[in-house]
């Protein structure tokens, strides 16, 4: 291998460092054998550099590739999909070390590293991840610099300092492109496995499901209101409506997918707000009742929930306006009411009998509902995350035996009894409340705020929402889950180090809220800067914006940025002023016009002597200027540049008029 094509030691060192930094963000979703693969490949590569091992032959490389593909298949169950695709890419990034013979191979490895850095954002797009990515990118740039033939090839720290300087120089251009470059949808996508676990609500509900969610502190969404934030007790965030019950689970029927949007009437004051929603891999959005939004590819379903055409697979920001006092579906369809009365046959006979008794005692739906709420309030029901197990007749067991449960127990039981009494009812699942962050004036809603409540239909009033959980644990609605479970100490018991468990420490809580506010700003202004937000931002500052305006903005802003960057690099204001040298440069340009070009390394005296030989008619003027320049420049004689300019003017007058005129 020639010395020119060999990979310098400093470049190999930074490549190994860069691989470590690139792989670290992927550790949470990479199989453990990838770590072993990198350790083995790195050790082998170092031994090759030390000439103690050979490059793998074609059979060895083929075997390693097949082994990596088999490892991906065994650990991910497939060779396609998001997880499998990223693991394959990282494995190729690691194995490329062993195939790297020349600088060209090293360049391929560097560029592959840049791509692997980007794939980390598929799993984590937080601000911390963005800041961290500067480390592997800087290391990759240092490896790229180390590949060049320069005096930095054997100096590690000057190399990385130069790489860091290049990163800083690229920041203005990056910001310019971020602001002006048109937002486009992804040009490609990887299919997400159907069995990929996600944190959040699902399209069916059993009591234990929401209880499990309430053990998670994962963020669901943040909401900021245009005006005063409503009280916590009024924040019922609808996500799904369950109208089908099989005796154990509640689920939503297919009817809501195809039925036309329900009729409703706006009443009362509207509430406007914006939501930054975390990826859920589901199509439904979160909103207060009854909500409208201008978000593209989103519509209001027949059960008043908001739903997108595509799943929410990345952070989503949208605006919504709700009318909490709206009259919802005063004249529902026959099919809608029929589904709101559906019950499985031959289950929970005691609950059915109780429903018939309530119907006889309270013939009006509103009275019967109030009687049930009073029953939950006055009888010894308990609110707990650790309810006893229920038998085949789950509603009977809960209402008459255990009397302990979570919100899903109460909502499901009340909906069952109302249906058995002939009152159309359904379960609504979503989130209730949220923690107010005064630092950013917004509400953050987490998975432990998951909640279920009831809505029933009454003639003249439409669908009316009630919450039986409030009768048993009002502190859950007014203060939150932590206060509701203070007696049994089960709040986030599986997360002992979560800062949410230590909100009683004021200094720690203030730090947590401040950091969350920073992340909220990151999501709103960086991740949320999509096509609609970009258009609104540019129209606010530039007025009417079209494609021509964007192009002119990119070109003009790019020119300005490059000009500022050039000023910062060359720093002309830091150059020492040298009037003598400037006059000599004018002297040199004048002679060049007359065919006398200064040779490289030629001193002023020799240059003047050669010019005098080629221009004998002006020899005296040339020698006079050269002597004056030497006296001032080297002999230290006190004189101003004005004397040199006089000598130069005399020389110019002695030269032929046409060429002198051109020089002037």
XYZ file of C-alpha atoms in Angstrom:
664
model
C 0.000 0.000 0.000
C 1.390 3.399 -0.922
C 2.117 6.015 1.676
C -0.346 8.346 -0.008
C -3.271 5.941 0.323
C -2.404 4.732 3.854
C -4.727 5.773 6.662
C -2.890 8.008 9.174
C -2.820 6.936 12.804
C -4.593 10.088 13.993
C -7.454 9.521 11.558
C -7.868 5.901 12.674
C -7.863 7.026 16.302
C -10.624 9.575 15.732
C -12.605 7.056 13.689
C -12.606 4.652 16.626
C -13.580 7.442 19.013
C -16.321 8.567 16.616
C -17.742 5.038 16.418
C -18.080 4.902 20.187
C -19.812 8.291 20.278
C -22.100 7.384 17.371
C -23.193 4.069 18.911
C -23.863 5.359 22.455
C -27.295 6.941 21.692
C -28.412 3.656 20.085
C -27.564 1.457 23.088
C -31.136 1.524 24.416
C -32.484 -0.243 21.319
C -29.456 -2.206 20.057
C -28.890 -5.891 20.877
C -25.941 -6.560 23.146
C -24.055 -8.517 20.498
C -23.455 -5.249 18.594
C -21.199 -4.117 21.454
C -19.207 -7.340 21.198
C -19.033 -6.938 17.428
C -17.568 -3.453 17.784
C -15.037 -4.488 20.438
C -13.840 -7.369 18.284
C -13.704 -5.279 15.102
C -11.877 -2.401 16.817
C -9.287 -4.738 18.377
C -8.751 -6.484 15.030
C -8.351 -3.135 13.263
C -5.768 -1.922 15.795
C -3.760 -5.125 15.338
C -3.882 -4.627 11.554
C -2.486 -1.124 12.016
C 0.279 -2.534 14.223
C 1.012 -5.138 11.498
C 0.224 -7.994 13.867
C -2.850 -9.188 11.974
C -4.045 -9.375 8.376
C -7.121 -7.981 6.732
C -10.012 -10.471 6.586
C -10.282 -12.285 3.272
C -13.435 -12.491 1.177
C -14.668 -15.608 2.994
C -14.195 -14.030 6.404
C -15.971 -10.832 5.349
C -18.854 -12.816 3.873
C -19.149 -14.857 7.049
C -19.203 -11.739 9.213
C -21.921 -10.187 7.060
C -24.079 -13.320 7.231
C -23.533 -13.584 10.987
C -24.588 -9.947 11.459
C -27.722 -10.475 9.336
C -28.569 -13.628 11.304
C -28.064 -11.751 14.567
C -30.445 -9.018 13.433
C -33.063 -11.586 12.403
C -32.831 -13.479 15.687
C -32.926 -10.357 17.844
C -35.577 -8.451 15.878
C -37.505 -11.232 14.162
C -37.119 -9.561 10.778
C -34.641 -7.874 8.466
C -37.008 -5.024 7.631
C -38.561 -2.342 9.763
C -37.264 0.555 11.797
C -35.443 -1.400 14.504
C -33.992 -4.004 12.167
C -32.924 -1.396 9.618
C -31.039 0.656 12.197
C -29.320 -2.429 13.664
C -28.213 -3.481 10.176
C -26.878 0.000 9.498
C -24.908 0.097 12.748
C -23.516 -3.388 12.052
C -22.357 -2.236 8.600
C -20.815 0.859 10.200
C -18.839 -1.377 12.569
C -17.771 -4.016 10.031
C -16.561 -1.365 7.589
C -13.574 -0.934 9.929
C -12.206 -4.299 8.835
C -12.623 -3.531 5.122
C -10.947 -0.135 5.332
C -7.742 -0.285 3.288
C -7.385 3.170 1.730
C -8.354 6.751 2.400
C -11.310 6.308 0.075
C -12.612 3.507 2.336
C -12.119 5.767 5.332
C -14.161 8.498 3.624
C -17.000 6.011 3.089
C -16.858 5.112 6.791
C -16.966 8.785 7.810
C -19.987 9.518 5.621
C -21.720 6.374 6.877
C -21.095 7.648 10.404
C -22.878 10.913 9.625
C -25.896 8.928 8.460
C -25.940 6.754 11.603
C -25.912 9.940 13.716
C -29.072 11.070 11.939
C -30.857 7.749 12.549
C -30.596 8.323 16.301
C -33.236 11.057 15.901
C -35.734 8.383 14.855
C -35.742 7.251 18.480
C -34.922 10.421 20.404
C -35.394 13.954 19.074
C -34.903 15.768 22.370
C -32.697 18.807 22.851
C -30.159 16.713 24.796
C -29.825 14.409 21.798
C -29.304 17.398 19.504
C -26.567 18.795 21.755
C -24.937 15.393 22.144
C -24.801 14.844 18.375
C -22.186 17.619 18.149
C -19.706 15.225 19.802
C -19.809 12.379 17.235
C -20.023 14.855 14.339
C -16.931 16.694 15.622
C -15.067 13.387 16.010
C -16.010 12.387 12.459
C -14.790 15.756 11.163
C -11.530 15.287 13.075
C -11.099 11.894 11.389
C -11.824 13.542 8.030
C -9.197 16.222 8.691
C -6.731 13.561 9.780
C -7.046 11.897 6.377
C -5.556 14.960 4.667
C -1.865 15.439 3.982
C -1.097 18.241 6.415
C 0.947 18.993 9.474
C -2.152 18.190 11.564
C -2.056 14.510 10.600
C 0.020 13.669 13.692
C -1.500 16.186 16.120
C -4.739 15.002 17.779
C -5.806 18.090 19.678
C -5.181 20.698 16.953
C -7.154 18.378 14.672
C -10.186 18.289 16.924
C -9.915 22.051 17.557
C -10.030 22.632 13.825
C -13.046 20.307 13.559
C -14.797 22.236 16.320
C -14.048 25.514 14.545
C -15.562 24.149 11.349
C -18.680 23.184 13.286
C -18.991 26.719 14.631
C -18.501 28.174 11.163
C -21.285 25.955 9.824
C -23.802 27.064 12.463
C -24.884 30.308 10.688
C -25.532 28.432 7.450
C -27.375 25.720 9.355
C -29.622 28.295 11.010
C -30.279 29.984 7.678
C -31.322 26.707 6.068
C -33.446 25.822 9.081
C -35.417 29.063 8.816
C -35.796 29.377 5.040
C -35.435 25.946 3.471
C -38.907 24.613 2.553
C -40.215 21.883 4.845
C -40.913 18.637 3.038
C -42.288 15.311 4.146
C -39.910 12.353 4.469
C -38.648 11.034 1.157
C -38.521 7.512 2.548
C -39.771 5.599 5.542
C -39.189 2.319 7.298
C -42.196 0.239 8.320
C -42.733 0.081 12.059
C -43.431 -3.434 13.370
C -47.075 -3.995 14.266
C -46.146 -5.460 17.609
C -43.917 -2.544 18.582
C -44.823 -1.560 22.140
C -45.905 1.987 22.683
C -46.662 3.865 25.850
C -50.161 5.253 26.006
C -53.793 4.453 25.511
C -54.868 1.616 23.233
C -58.040 1.101 21.231
C -59.554 -1.098 23.948
C -59.648 -0.887 27.727
C -59.774 -3.200 30.687
C -59.496 -1.781 34.218
C -55.944 -3.017 34.629
C -54.769 -1.202 31.471
C -55.232 2.313 32.817
C -53.889 1.190 36.195
C -50.683 0.147 34.396
C -50.486 3.496 32.604
C -50.782 5.250 35.953
C -47.456 3.740 36.965
C -45.705 5.517 34.075
C -44.353 9.074 34.233
C -43.848 9.268 30.453
C -45.021 12.511 28.899
C -48.198 12.339 26.787
C -48.520 15.973 25.673
C -48.231 19.598 26.736
C -50.945 22.222 26.306
C -50.742 26.007 26.484
C -53.898 28.126 26.541
C -54.600 31.431 24.835
C -55.643 33.191 27.997
C -56.220 31.932 31.491
C -55.628 28.233 32.097
C -58.860 26.465 33.171
C -58.987 24.792 36.595
C -57.599 21.285 36.794
C -61.037 19.851 37.498
C -62.243 21.021 34.060
C -59.414 19.479 32.053
C -60.910 16.306 30.608
C -58.836 15.440 27.536
C -60.808 13.130 25.248
C -58.925 10.568 23.218
C -61.255 7.604 22.590
C -64.873 6.592 23.067
C -65.697 2.960 23.877
C -69.186 1.771 22.953
C -68.693 -2.021 22.838
C -68.408 -4.341 25.853
C -67.670 -8.084 25.724
C -67.943 -8.786 29.440
C -64.284 -8.007 30.186
C -63.036 -5.260 27.889
C -64.418 -2.041 26.468
C -63.531 -1.149 22.875
C -64.598 1.169 20.086
C -66.731 -0.192 17.295
C -65.976 0.186 13.607
C -69.143 2.224 13.224
C -67.404 5.414 14.413
C -64.839 5.116 11.619
C -67.411 5.360 8.839
C -70.294 7.280 10.389
C -70.644 10.964 9.507
C -69.552 13.572 12.034
C -72.038 14.100 14.843
C -74.193 17.210 14.954
C -73.530 19.614 17.797
C -74.233 23.203 18.708
C -71.692 25.681 20.003
C -72.655 27.149 23.367
C -70.764 29.142 25.964
C -67.307 30.649 25.703
C -64.734 28.838 23.547
C -61.334 27.770 24.875
C -58.366 28.046 22.501
C -55.082 26.254 23.097
C -52.129 24.597 21.389
C -50.890 21.082 22.049
C -47.481 19.531 21.531
C -48.160 15.811 21.426
C -45.572 13.080 21.898
C -45.384 10.239 19.354
C -47.997 7.593 20.137
C -48.097 5.472 16.945
C -51.881 5.999 17.079
C -54.163 8.187 14.997
C -56.217 9.920 17.675
C -55.416 13.335 19.118
C -56.141 14.832 22.536
C -58.560 17.700 23.018
C -61.174 19.081 25.369
C -64.834 18.636 24.422
C -66.010 19.629 21.848
C -62.981 20.468 19.726
C -62.236 21.816 16.276
C -58.818 22.017 14.674
C -57.334 23.262 11.417
C -54.664 20.555 11.394
C -54.351 18.975 7.975
C -55.635 15.432 7.441
C -57.565 15.537 10.714
C -61.306 15.299 11.216
C -63.833 15.111 14.004
C -65.325 11.635 14.296
C -68.934 10.715 15.061
C -68.048 10.257 18.765
C -66.436 13.759 18.988
C -62.834 12.592 19.077
C -60.211 14.089 16.743
C -58.418 11.640 14.484
C -55.672 11.930 11.895
C -55.369 9.989 8.679
C -51.863 8.833 9.614
C -50.514 7.728 13.022
C -48.639 10.232 15.138
C -45.126 8.861 14.709
C -43.258 12.021 15.689
C -43.887 15.056 17.863
C -46.944 16.901 16.609
C -48.032 20.460 17.314
C -51.567 21.605 16.568
C -54.059 24.296 17.499
C -57.562 23.520 18.784
C -60.623 25.394 19.990
C -63.161 23.721 22.290
C -66.656 24.522 23.511
C -66.996 22.722 26.878
C -70.699 23.652 27.197
C -71.659 22.633 23.665
C -74.876 20.709 23.073
C -73.650 17.355 21.769
C -75.834 15.431 19.352
C -79.331 16.463 20.494
C -80.805 14.160 17.839
C -78.541 11.099 17.495
C -79.003 8.426 14.912
C -80.831 5.223 15.777
C -77.654 3.216 15.199
C -75.673 5.423 17.583
C -78.225 4.911 20.379
C -78.448 1.199 19.692
C -74.704 0.796 20.100
C -74.813 2.835 23.307
C -77.228 0.250 24.769
C -75.347 -2.906 23.714
C -74.577 -5.454 26.462
C -73.397 -9.067 26.307
C -75.930 -11.735 27.186
C -75.979 -13.666 30.475
C -73.285 -11.748 32.367
C -73.457 -9.765 35.608
C -77.050 -10.619 36.630
C -76.850 -8.759 39.954
C -75.879 -5.522 38.218
C -78.759 -5.941 35.769
C -81.202 -6.466 38.621
C -79.891 -3.397 40.438
C -80.300 -1.368 37.252
C -83.947 -2.391 36.991
C -84.510 -1.426 40.615
C -82.922 1.986 40.034
C -85.081 2.462 36.957
C -88.226 1.834 39.010
C -87.115 4.143 41.817
C -85.757 6.885 39.517
C -87.679 6.951 36.225
C -85.858 10.059 34.959
C -82.342 9.481 33.560
C -80.901 12.467 35.408
C -82.309 11.203 38.708
C -80.950 7.706 38.147
C -77.488 9.100 37.374
C -77.533 11.179 40.546
C -78.600 8.120 42.534
C -75.641 6.119 41.202
C -73.197 8.925 41.955
C -74.564 9.160 45.494
C -74.191 5.401 45.843
C -70.507 5.571 44.943
C -70.037 8.468 47.340
C -71.868 7.036 50.352
C -70.979 3.366 50.156
C -67.523 2.104 51.194
C -65.896 2.212 47.767
C -62.139 2.677 47.587
C -59.794 4.132 44.985
C -56.656 2.035 44.516
C -54.057 0.896 42.000
C -54.098 -2.546 43.624
C -57.661 -3.791 43.238
C -58.523 -7.427 43.961
C -58.882 -9.782 41.034
C -62.333 -10.020 39.475
C -64.159 -13.141 38.332
C -66.125 -13.836 35.138
C -68.874 -11.434 36.241
C -66.488 -8.533 36.675
C -69.125 -5.822 37.094
C -70.972 -7.788 39.795
C -67.764 -8.574 41.638
C -66.718 -4.927 41.641
C -70.071 -3.398 42.636
C -71.057 -5.891 45.322
C -67.895 -7.682 46.472
C -64.536 -5.912 46.182
C -65.711 -2.270 45.859
C -62.106 -1.287 45.218
C -60.776 -0.132 41.909
C -59.418 2.462 39.600
C -61.198 4.945 37.334
C -61.788 2.300 34.653
C -63.648 0.141 37.198
C -66.028 2.959 38.102
C -66.567 4.192 34.537
C -67.146 0.697 33.184
C -69.512 -0.307 35.990
C -71.578 2.865 35.734
C -71.864 2.585 31.955
C -73.006 -1.045 32.281
C -75.718 -0.211 34.836
C -76.961 2.772 32.808
C -77.275 0.611 29.724
C -79.041 -2.101 31.670
C -81.498 0.578 32.843
C -82.178 1.611 29.253
C -80.083 4.789 29.243
C -77.625 5.089 26.310
C -74.128 5.443 27.744
C -70.489 4.906 26.789
C -67.011 5.086 28.290
C -64.671 7.937 27.373
C -60.938 7.342 27.751
C -58.266 10.011 27.776
C -56.449 12.061 30.373
C -57.621 14.230 33.212
C -55.866 17.234 34.668
C -52.170 17.801 34.204
C -49.424 19.633 36.047
C -49.289 23.380 35.558
C -45.833 24.760 34.848
C -45.700 28.447 35.829
C -42.289 28.870 34.163
C -43.837 28.447 30.717
C -47.551 28.908 31.472
C -48.595 25.511 30.151
C -49.966 22.175 31.372
C -47.958 18.972 31.045
C -49.985 15.767 30.940
C -48.312 12.448 31.655
C -49.344 8.834 31.351
C -50.269 8.614 35.017
C -52.966 11.212 34.250
C -54.793 8.602 32.133
C -58.456 8.558 33.067
C -61.838 7.153 32.105
C -65.266 8.700 32.640
C -68.835 8.293 31.432
C -71.130 10.117 29.084
C -74.820 9.303 28.755
C -77.474 10.579 26.397
C -80.524 12.477 27.636
C -83.289 13.897 25.509
C -82.981 17.656 25.157
C -79.453 17.701 26.615
C -77.600 15.395 24.270
C -74.516 13.618 25.587
C -73.721 14.588 29.195
C -70.387 13.769 30.886
C -70.185 12.495 34.448
C -67.235 11.194 36.437
C -68.004 8.573 39.088
C -64.381 8.595 40.236
C -64.917 12.093 41.625
C -67.472 10.701 44.104
C -64.942 8.220 45.466
C -61.674 10.167 45.228
C -62.318 13.878 44.564
C -58.654 14.604 45.236
C -57.791 12.638 42.059
C -59.678 15.205 39.970
C -58.821 18.319 41.948
C -55.189 17.602 42.924
C -53.932 14.638 40.942
C -53.048 10.989 41.276
C -50.301 11.525 43.846
C -52.733 12.979 46.407
C -55.358 10.346 45.634
C -52.867 7.545 46.377
C -51.127 9.172 49.324
C -52.563 6.578 51.690
C -51.178 3.506 49.944
C -47.879 5.030 48.678
C -48.149 3.490 45.209
C -47.518 6.620 43.155
C -44.685 5.794 40.715
C -43.548 2.987 42.966
C -41.736 1.392 40.026
C -39.726 4.592 39.416
C -37.978 5.402 42.705
C -35.610 7.911 41.081
C -38.220 9.877 39.167
C -38.029 13.579 40.132
C -41.838 13.620 40.098
C -41.793 11.673 43.341
C -39.940 14.486 45.071
C -42.098 17.458 44.195
C -42.172 18.356 47.881
C -38.536 19.497 47.552
C -39.048 22.997 46.222
C -35.556 23.521 44.793
C -35.601 20.183 42.952
C -39.113 20.781 41.690
C -38.180 24.234 40.372
C -35.213 22.761 38.508
C -37.430 20.060 37.028
C -40.044 22.566 35.867
C -37.387 24.880 34.410
C -35.814 22.046 32.448
C -39.218 20.889 31.226
C -39.931 24.438 30.059
C -36.714 24.401 28.015
C -37.725 21.111 26.406
C -41.189 22.510 25.690
C -39.630 25.452 23.893
C -37.443 23.050 21.924
C -40.485 21.067 20.818
C -42.548 24.113 19.912
C -39.975 26.221 18.106
C -37.570 23.629 16.684
C -39.340 20.283 16.264
C -42.638 22.057 15.676
C -41.197 24.310 12.973
C -42.925 22.512 10.127
C -44.384 23.806 6.871
C -47.370 25.584 8.415
C -45.324 27.130 11.225
C -42.617 28.140 8.750
C -45.158 29.864 6.536
C -46.699 31.729 9.474
C -43.280 32.797 10.767
C -42.070 34.075 7.400
C -45.353 35.859 6.685
C -45.157 37.556 10.060
C -41.713 38.968 9.255
C -41.695 39.208 5.462
C -45.338 39.624 4.548
C -46.542 37.608 1.568
C -44.243 34.632 1.043
C -43.958 32.539 -2.121
C -41.331 30.326 -3.732
C -39.482 33.322 -5.229
C -39.301 35.013 -1.838
C -37.886 31.861 -0.269
C -35.240 31.523 -2.986
C -34.251 35.182 -2.660
C -34.153 34.816 1.102
C -31.908 31.767 0.852
C -29.568 33.399 -1.675
C -29.459 36.771 0.071
C -29.197 35.303 3.543
C -26.583 32.819 2.351
C -24.512 35.615 0.810
C -24.766 37.637 3.987
C -23.781 34.663 6.126
C -20.827 33.809 3.902
C -19.728 37.452 3.915
C -19.856 37.594 7.693
C -18.032 34.272 7.866
C -15.314 35.581 5.557
C -14.896 38.664 7.703
C -14.638 36.485 10.789
C -12.056 34.208 9.141
C -9.824 36.835 7.545
C -10.330 39.589 10.155
C -9.177 42.479 7.935
C -9.574 44.928 10.831
C -6.787 43.104 12.678
C -4.243 43.597 9.897
C -1.547 46.103 10.735
C -1.688 49.200 8.597
C 1.439 49.514 6.415
C 1.279 52.630 4.178
C 4.795 51.998 2.779
C 3.877 48.501 1.658
C 0.661 49.746 0.049
C 2.607 52.320 -1.991
C 5.116 49.653 -3.027
C 2.246 47.412 -4.207
C 1.002 50.280 -6.380
C 4.565 50.628 -7.737
C 4.593 46.892 -8.516
C 1.211 47.023 -10.284
C 2.393 49.987 -12.359
C 5.435 48.075 -13.607
C 3.333 44.970 -14.338
C 1.256 47.107 -16.702
C 4.462 47.822 -18.601
C 5.584 44.216 -18.799
C 7.841 43.946 -15.734
C 6.488 41.288 -13.382
C 8.110 40.693 -10.028
C 9.483 37.177 -9.663
C 8.842 34.991 -6.645
C 11.301 35.810 -3.846
C 12.754 38.801 -5.711
C 13.711 41.692 -3.438
C 12.781 45.360 -4.059
C 16.346 46.333 -5.125
C 16.755 43.491 -7.624
C 13.264 44.049 -8.954
C 13.944 47.762 -9.489
C 17.312 47.039 -11.177
C 15.691 44.591 -13.609
C 12.876 47.070 -14.318
C 15.434 49.825 -15.012
C 17.135 47.578 -17.608
C 13.818 46.857 -19.343
C 12.639 50.482 -19.151
C 15.841 52.501 -19.646
C 13.968 55.760 -20.294
C 12.475 55.550 -16.793
C 15.518 54.035 -15.059
C 16.255 57.178 -13.024
C 12.671 57.436 -11.695
C 12.590 53.705 -10.883
C 15.893 53.861 -8.985
C 14.756 56.991 -7.124
C 11.628 55.210 -5.871
C 13.561 52.049 -4.917
C 16.158 54.044 -2.929
C 13.442 55.992 -1.104
C 11.593 52.778 -0.244
C 14.740 51.028 1.028
C 15.696 54.038 3.120
C 12.313 54.123 4.826
C 11.742 50.386 4.993
C 15.119 49.036 5.994
C 17.405 51.932 6.945
C 14.942 53.344 9.421
C 15.024 56.858 8.023
C 12.169 58.965 9.293
C 9.926 59.921 6.429
C 6.305 59.717 5.576
C 4.617 57.697 2.848
C 3.908 60.999 1.104
C 7.538 61.110 -0.144
C 7.109 57.645 -1.658
C 3.885 58.715 -3.331
C 5.730 61.700 -4.869
C 8.392 59.370 -6.290
C 5.675 57.071 -7.612
C 3.860 60.015 -9.219
C 7.089 61.098 -10.937
C 7.582 57.590 -12.288
C 3.990 57.438 -13.575
C 4.421 60.737 -15.452
C 7.580 59.437 -17.124
C 5.880 56.309 -18.465
C 3.973 56.154 -21.802
C 0.622 57.916 -21.462
C -1.726 55.109 -22.694
C -0.526 52.328 -20.368
C -0.154 54.727 -17.471
C -3.703 55.880 -18.024
C -4.911 52.282 -17.939
C -3.100 51.681 -14.661
C -4.623 54.773 -13.117
